[in-house]
Amino acid sequence: MKPFTKRVNSGFKSLKTWGKENLSPGKKTLAGATLAVFAGFSVTALASGFAQASAIGLVPVLVMTVSLLAISFLAALLAISLLELLARIPFWMAVALVTGIPGIMIFFHLTTPGSLLVFAIVAFFCALIGGSLQQFRKKWPDLKNFHKMLAISSLIIGVSGIAGGLTWLLHPGKPVEMPRNAAMSVKHLPPVLDMKHPGEPGPYTVGYLSYGSGIDNRRKEFGPEAALITQPVDGSSFLDAWSGFSGKMRTRYFGFDQEKLPLNAQVWYPEGEGPFPLVLIVHGNHLAQNYSDPGYAYLGELLGSRGYIMASVDQNFLNGTYTDIPKGLGNENDARGWLLLKHLEAWQGWNEQEDSPFFRKVDMDRIALIGHSRGGEAVGHAALFNRLPYYPDNANEQFDFNFNIRSIIAIAPCDGQYQPARTRTPLTDVNYLVLQGAHDADVSSYQGMRQFNRVSFSAGFDGFSAGVYIWGANHGQFNSVWGRTDFSSPHINFYNLHQLMSEEKQQTIAKTYISAFLDATLRNDMALRKMFADHRYARHWLPETVYITQFEHPGTEYVCTFMEDLDLSTATLDQSLVHAADLSIWREQTLSLNWGDYGTRALFLGWNTTENNTLMPAYHISWPAEALNTGKQSVLVFSLAKSSAKTAPPVQHRSENEDQETEQESVPEEKSDQAAAGTTTLMGSNDQAAAGATTLMGSKDQETPEATVSEETDEAGQAGQEDNAAAETAEFIDFTIRLVDIAGYAVEFPLSTFAPVQPTLKRKFTKLSFLQVPAESEIILQTFIFPLEQFACDHPEFDFENINCISFIFDITNEGVVVVNDIGFINGW
């Protein structure tokens, strides 16, 4: 056998020698091949360029092609030189560097280009320390003085660098000044609600117990210490990823699998006769071993004292764990929602069992679900499943729930982690509230707005949906277990935590809004609805910060939602017409978030009169008489935000006569004297127009914000500064709103009657900007609300029952871009 092996090896060596002597190219051959490759690629590039010569000319094509080849040549030289430089690194040093790249990225959870800088800094200082220590291992007296100084200096620099880096990482960051608050800048704020603070404890003594299936290896409160024992449920239809090695490890840790999921919860309840409304709250995807359900005890104590039964549901066994090798569950949010309904089944049973501590104490006609993070998405799925006969993805799983879930509250929710039948979850006839922190480093985009826009109401439904975007709030402080760190260390140490509001303030906001929402929707406390339409009604209860709020009422008749078609000249209301003048930007487009989009389209309007103050930028919508049901008790509503887009003066301007002629042509003849907003016929007379139309419209300056500054500072704010300090010096955007009736009379008032536009909230998540992954800002729409009755006394001639035109006249702030959506009127406010 050995002689045969020797002959084979000898044959391979002979073949290798022959190939090297006969097939390897010589220097001249290799040079010729190199020139031919250069020539081939050059001719290919020139041929491709010459094919375009007929369009742009021979000389431009030649210049462009030669330039491209030169740039490519220089880039190739740089790349090859870098590779040669790397090839000179000693073997084991190269191994250490390559090993360190994934280590740094995993340890610090860094995926930005900044992670390479972190890698380079760590490698540099560690190399200095290691190299200098190696020098000390030699015979120190034999070293030259220069080498001694070099070794000592390297050690000092290396140690100082590592120590300084650790100090910087451990420091929480620096405080950030709160942006100017547009909503609080007006002279006349709405009156505060004269009633008891919903975020303060109520009259009931609070009791506590826990229930569980008794099979959890890790939690005594759900096993031997549980006051009530529940039956496990089979979640196999929803958790097909509970399998393989990671599934076995998950089962080994918790003591059960997907076929025996426990129903575990901690309960806070009022000690009284009842019946009391039932509230379930569920956490999101946190580390499974760091139990999340105790983090809502602050809400349980509050709601229990105010006459609600609150159960904090344990779903930690669905969260990511250390045993997720190679992967975890994923797309499990349908299981989270379904489990909440199985909990409601248990509560229904206890309410009917005489030996239960909750016998006839649970008001099953008044139920609310609250979810945080993935739980905030899951409560939407639960509300959907509650009314379906089958699981949308598998009809073999039958549903028969039909509980009276009146209200859904989502805290910093994600959206679309699970999509029933590959569509986003719709909700109908359910009250919906979403809370979102501006400085949420986990769910760093206002995902709850997508679900908010998918809530629909039937005629006669008496409820609402609302949203609150909170400057300075993070993801974790809504849960006292999660706290200030939305990620684990050391990743979170790159974030500026010092800018966050305190946990006490953030939980005060949560308690106030959640308790008030439950009172408003489960107990029909109508007065509290005002604080969801305008947070300033509750400003005496809420910590000081910037709030941007959204509100939708089922009694809204929409003039324009910008979803009906792609025709800019029409609106949503039947036979409506749109006209604009002197605008730099006028378009409708899908409204984007940092993650995905809003699920709706919106209107972008931009204007600039800094170089020509004779322009009158305006946007007008008119509709036929009696097409819209309005009156003195109606409320004008629309959503609005500032865009960071830049605008310049319009390129072309028509004469005044041309503008008037075009406007009259764009409106039906029978109402050209009333709907052609922007002409003097809207104001009753030319004299009124010249005088500012004070007879019907009032003064546009009466409600303007106190804190306005010069045009010069506005230009500075538009120059693209990247921090909130620049936004502080920018003027608030304000403009005029005009309503016209069928007789041609108008009511005119500034946007700042409610509030001017809030400047863009720019977020600095990280201590160093190049390490930031989330976008610096996103468009957050604010709902603007104008009760028409506030104008009725001053304008008795105006026909509020026959409004047929609304205009936005950009005559206060010289330039800007705004995003507008959902223009309409609420009836039955």
JSON list of C-alpha atoms in Angstrom, two decimals, residues 653-761:
[
{"chain": "A", "resi": 653, "resn": "HIS", "atom": "CA", "xyz": [-46.18, 83.64, -11.30]},
{"chain": "A", "resi": 654, "resn": "ARG", "atom": "CA", "xyz": [-49.34, 84.54, -13.15]},
{"chain": "A", "resi": 655, "resn": "SER", "atom": "CA", "xyz": [-50.89, 87.96, -13.15]},
{"chain": "A", "resi": 656, "resn": "GLU", "atom": "CA", "xyz": [-53.74, 88.76, -10.78]},
{"chain": "A", "resi": 657, "resn": "ASN", "atom": "CA", "xyz": [-56.23, 88.80, -13.66]},
{"chain": "A", "resi": 658, "resn": "GLU", "atom": "CA", "xyz": [-55.02, 85.41, -14.89]},
{"chain": "A", "resi": 659, "resn": "ASP", "atom": "CA", "xyz": [-55.40, 83.99, -11.39]},
{"chain": "A", "resi": 660, "resn": "GLN", "atom": "CA", "xyz": [-58.97, 85.21, -11.11]},
{"chain": "A", "resi": 661, "resn": "GLU", "atom": "CA", "xyz": [-59.88, 83.93, -14.56]},
{"chain": "A", "resi": 662, "resn": "THR", "atom": "CA", "xyz": [-58.38, 80.48, -13.83]},
{"chain": "A", "resi": 663, "resn": "GLU", "atom": "CA", "xyz": [-60.19, 80.25, -10.52]},
{"chain": "A", "resi": 664, "resn": "GLN", "atom": "CA", "xyz": [-63.53, 81.07, -12.11]},
{"chain": "A", "resi": 665, "resn": "GLU", "atom": "CA", "xyz": [-62.96, 78.50, -14.83]},
{"chain": "A", "resi": 666, "resn": "SER", "atom": "CA", "xyz": [-62.19, 75.76, -12.27]},
{"chain": "A", "resi": 667, "resn": "VAL", "atom": "CA", "xyz": [-65.49, 76.19, -10.39]},
{"chain": "A", "resi": 668, "resn": "PRO", "atom": "CA", "xyz": [-69.02, 75.49, -11.70]},
{"chain": "A", "resi": 669, "resn": "GLU", "atom": "CA", "xyz": [-70.66, 78.64, -13.00]},
{"chain": "A", "resi": 670, "resn": "GLU", "atom": "CA", "xyz": [-73.49, 78.64, -10.45]},
{"chain": "A", "resi": 671, "resn": "LYS", "atom": "CA", "xyz": [-71.09, 79.01, -7.54]},
{"chain": "A", "resi": 672, "resn": "SER", "atom": "CA", "xyz": [-68.06, 80.72, -9.01]},
{"chain": "A", "resi": 673, "resn": "ASP", "atom": "CA", "xyz": [-68.77, 83.75, -6.86]},
{"chain": "A", "resi": 674, "resn": "GLN", "atom": "CA", "xyz": [-68.61, 81.71, -3.64]},
{"chain": "A", "resi": 675, "resn": "ALA", "atom": "CA", "xyz": [-66.31, 78.72, -4.01]},
{"chain": "A", "resi": 676, "resn": "ALA", "atom": "CA", "xyz": [-63.41, 80.31, -5.86]},
{"chain": "A", "resi": 677, "resn": "ALA", "atom": "CA", "xyz": [-61.52, 80.88, -2.64]},
{"chain": "A", "resi": 678, "resn": "GLY", "atom": "CA", "xyz": [-58.83, 83.48, -2.95]},
{"chain": "A", "resi": 679, "resn": "THR", "atom": "CA", "xyz": [-61.02, 85.98, -4.82]},
{"chain": "A", "resi": 680, "resn": "THR", "atom": "CA", "xyz": [-62.69, 88.96, -3.20]},
{"chain": "A", "resi": 681, "resn": "THR", "atom": "CA", "xyz": [-66.20, 87.57, -3.75]},
{"chain": "A", "resi": 682, "resn": "LEU", "atom": "CA", "xyz": [-65.62, 85.27, -0.78]},
{"chain": "A", "resi": 683, "resn": "MET", "atom": "CA", "xyz": [-65.36, 88.18, 1.58]},
{"chain": "A", "resi": 684, "resn": "GLY", "atom": "CA", "xyz": [-68.51, 90.06, 0.69]},
{"chain": "A", "resi": 685, "resn": "SER", "atom": "CA", "xyz": [-66.84, 93.14, -0.82]},
{"chain": "A", "resi": 686, "resn": "ASN", "atom": "CA", "xyz": [-63.54, 94.42, -2.13]},
{"chain": "A", "resi": 687, "resn": "ASP", "atom": "CA", "xyz": [-63.40, 96.86, 0.76]},
{"chain": "A", "resi": 688, "resn": "GLN", "atom": "CA", "xyz": [-63.60, 94.04, 3.26]},
{"chain": "A", "resi": 689, "resn": "ALA", "atom": "CA", "xyz": [-60.85, 92.19, 1.49]},
{"chain": "A", "resi": 690, "resn": "ALA", "atom": "CA", "xyz": [-58.58, 95.19, 1.53]},
{"chain": "A", "resi": 691, "resn": "ALA", "atom": "CA", "xyz": [-59.28, 95.82, 5.19]},
{"chain": "A", "resi": 692, "resn": "GLY", "atom": "CA", "xyz": [-58.61, 92.25, 6.25]},
{"chain": "A", "resi": 693, "resn": "ALA", "atom": "CA", "xyz": [-62.32, 91.33, 6.24]},
{"chain": "A", "resi": 694, "resn": "THR", "atom": "CA", "xyz": [-62.71, 92.17, 9.91]},
{"chain": "A", "resi": 695, "resn": "THR", "atom": "CA", "xyz": [-66.50, 92.31, 9.73]},
{"chain": "A", "resi": 696, "resn": "LEU", "atom": "CA", "xyz": [-66.89, 88.57, 9.30]},
{"chain": "A", "resi": 697, "resn": "MET", "atom": "CA", "xyz": [-63.45, 87.21, 9.94]},
{"chain": "A", "resi": 698, "resn": "GLY", "atom": "CA", "xyz": [-62.11, 88.92, 13.01]},
{"chain": "A", "resi": 699, "resn": "SER", "atom": "CA", "xyz": [-58.46, 89.73, 13.54]},
{"chain": "A", "resi": 700, "resn": "LYS", "atom": "CA", "xyz": [-55.88, 87.19, 12.43]},
{"chain": "A", "resi": 701, "resn": "ASP", "atom": "CA", "xyz": [-53.51, 88.42, 15.12]},
{"chain": "A", "resi": 702, "resn": "GLN", "atom": "CA", "xyz": [-55.71, 87.88, 18.15]},
{"chain": "A", "resi": 703, "resn": "GLU", "atom": "CA", "xyz": [-54.48, 84.36, 18.89]},
{"chain": "A", "resi": 704, "resn": "THR", "atom": "CA", "xyz": [-50.98, 84.37, 17.46]},
{"chain": "A", "resi": 705, "resn": "PRO", "atom": "CA", "xyz": [-48.31, 82.79, 19.67]},
{"chain": "A", "resi": 706, "resn": "GLU", "atom": "CA", "xyz": [-46.38, 84.90, 22.11]},
{"chain": "A", "resi": 707, "resn": "ALA", "atom": "CA", "xyz": [-43.01, 83.41, 21.26]},
{"chain": "A", "resi": 708, "resn": "THR", "atom": "CA", "xyz": [-42.55, 84.37, 17.61]},
{"chain": "A", "resi": 709, "resn": "VAL", "atom": "CA", "xyz": [-39.27, 85.70, 16.23]},
{"chain": "A", "resi": 710, "resn": "SER", "atom": "CA", "xyz": [-38.00, 87.43, 13.13]},
{"chain": "A", "resi": 711, "resn": "GLU", "atom": "CA", "xyz": [-37.93, 86.18, 9.56]},
{"chain": "A", "resi": 712, "resn": "GLU", "atom": "CA", "xyz": [-34.16, 86.11, 9.83]},
{"chain": "A", "resi": 713, "resn": "THR", "atom": "CA", "xyz": [-34.25, 83.49, 12.58]},
{"chain": "A", "resi": 714, "resn": "ASP", "atom": "CA", "xyz": [-36.82, 81.51, 10.58]},
{"chain": "A", "resi": 715, "resn": "GLU", "atom": "CA", "xyz": [-34.35, 81.33, 7.70]},
{"chain": "A", "resi": 716, "resn": "ALA", "atom": "CA", "xyz": [-31.72, 80.09, 10.14]},
{"chain": "A", "resi": 717, "resn": "GLY", "atom": "CA", "xyz": [-34.08, 77.38, 11.32]},
{"chain": "A", "resi": 718, "resn": "GLN", "atom": "CA", "xyz": [-34.74, 76.32, 7.71]},
{"chain": "A", "resi": 719, "resn": "ALA", "atom": "CA", "xyz": [-31.03, 76.01, 6.99]},
{"chain": "A", "resi": 720, "resn": "GLY", "atom": "CA", "xyz": [-31.00, 72.40, 8.10]},
{"chain": "A", "resi": 721, "resn": "GLN", "atom": "CA", "xyz": [-29.48, 72.59, 11.59]},
{"chain": "A", "resi": 722, "resn": "GLU", "atom": "CA", "xyz": [-29.34, 69.12, 13.11]},
{"chain": "A", "resi": 723, "resn": "ASP", "atom": "CA", "xyz": [-30.14, 69.85, 16.71]},
{"chain": "A", "resi": 724, "resn": "ASN", "atom": "CA", "xyz": [-33.08, 71.15, 18.66]},
{"chain": "A", "resi": 725, "resn": "ALA", "atom": "CA", "xyz": [-31.22, 74.35, 19.52]},
{"chain": "A", "resi": 726, "resn": "ALA", "atom": "CA", "xyz": [-31.74, 75.48, 15.93]},
{"chain": "A", "resi": 727, "resn": "ALA", "atom": "CA", "xyz": [-35.40, 74.54, 16.07]},
{"chain": "A", "resi": 728, "resn": "GLU", "atom": "CA", "xyz": [-35.71, 76.68, 19.19]},
{"chain": "A", "resi": 729, "resn": "THR", "atom": "CA", "xyz": [-34.87, 79.79, 17.18]},
{"chain": "A", "resi": 730, "resn": "ALA", "atom": "CA", "xyz": [-37.26, 78.98, 14.34]},
{"chain": "A", "resi": 731, "resn": "GLU", "atom": "CA", "xyz": [-40.62, 80.71, 14.06]},
{"chain": "A", "resi": 732, "resn": "PHE", "atom": "CA", "xyz": [-43.73, 78.63, 14.66]},
{"chain": "A", "resi": 733, "resn": "ILE", "atom": "CA", "xyz": [-45.67, 78.07, 11.44]},
{"chain": "A", "resi": 734, "resn": "ASP", "atom": "CA", "xyz": [-49.06, 79.77, 11.43]},
{"chain": "A", "resi": 735, "resn": "PHE", "atom": "CA", "xyz": [-51.56, 80.47, 8.66]},
{"chain": "A", "resi": 736, "resn": "THR", "atom": "CA", "xyz": [-55.15, 81.56, 8.11]},
{"chain": "A", "resi": 737, "resn": "ILE", "atom": "CA", "xyz": [-58.14, 79.22, 7.88]},
{"chain": "A", "resi": 738, "resn": "ARG", "atom": "CA", "xyz": [-61.17, 80.47, 5.99]},
{"chain": "A", "resi": 739, "resn": "LEU", "atom": "CA", "xyz": [-64.69, 78.98, 5.93]},
{"chain": "A", "resi": 740, "resn": "VAL", "atom": "CA", "xyz": [-67.20, 80.22, 3.33]},
{"chain": "A", "resi": 741, "resn": "ASP", "atom": "CA", "xyz": [-70.96, 79.70, 3.24]},
{"chain": "A", "resi": 742, "resn": "ILE", "atom": "CA", "xyz": [-73.22, 79.48, 0.19]},
{"chain": "A", "resi": 743, "resn": "ALA", "atom": "CA", "xyz": [-73.99, 83.21, 0.37]},
{"chain": "A", "resi": 744, "resn": "GLY", "atom": "CA", "xyz": [-70.33, 84.08, -0.01]},
{"chain": "A", "resi": 745, "resn": "TYR", "atom": "CA", "xyz": [-69.80, 85.19, 3.58]},
{"chain": "A", "resi": 746, "resn": "ALA", "atom": "CA", "xyz": [-66.61, 84.02, 5.30]},
{"chain": "A", "resi": 747, "resn": "VAL", "atom": "CA", "xyz": [-65.26, 83.34, 8.75]},
{"chain": "A", "resi": 748, "resn": "GLU", "atom": "CA", "xyz": [-61.52, 83.61, 8.99]},
{"chain": "A", "resi": 749, "resn": "PHE", "atom": "CA", "xyz": [-59.19, 82.77, 11.88]},
{"chain": "A", "resi": 750, "resn": "PRO", "atom": "CA", "xyz": [-55.54, 81.82, 12.39]},
{"chain": "A", "resi": 751, "resn": "LEU", "atom": "CA", "xyz": [-54.40, 78.25, 12.93]},
{"chain": "A", "resi": 752, "resn": "SER", "atom": "CA", "xyz": [-53.01, 79.43, 16.28]},
{"chain": "A", "resi": 753, "resn": "THR", "atom": "CA", "xyz": [-56.57, 79.86, 17.54]},
{"chain": "A", "resi": 754, "resn": "PHE", "atom": "CA", "xyz": [-55.90, 76.25, 18.50]},
{"chain": "A", "resi": 755, "resn": "ALA", "atom": "CA", "xyz": [-52.09, 76.24, 18.23]},
{"chain": "A", "resi": 756, "resn": "PRO", "atom": "CA", "xyz": [-49.37, 76.91, 15.67]},
{"chain": "A", "resi": 757, "resn": "VAL", "atom": "CA", "xyz": [-47.54, 73.97, 14.11]},
{"chain": "A", "resi": 758, "resn": "GLN", "atom": "CA", "xyz": [-45.14, 72.12, 16.39]},
{"chain": "A", "resi": 759, "resn": "PRO", "atom": "CA", "xyz": [-41.58, 72.25, 15.00]},
{"chain": "A", "resi": 760, "resn": "THR", "atom": "CA", "xyz": [-40.08, 68.89, 14.05]},
{"chain": "A", "resi": 761, "resn": "LEU", "atom": "CA", "xyz": [-38.98, 66.95, 17.12]}
]
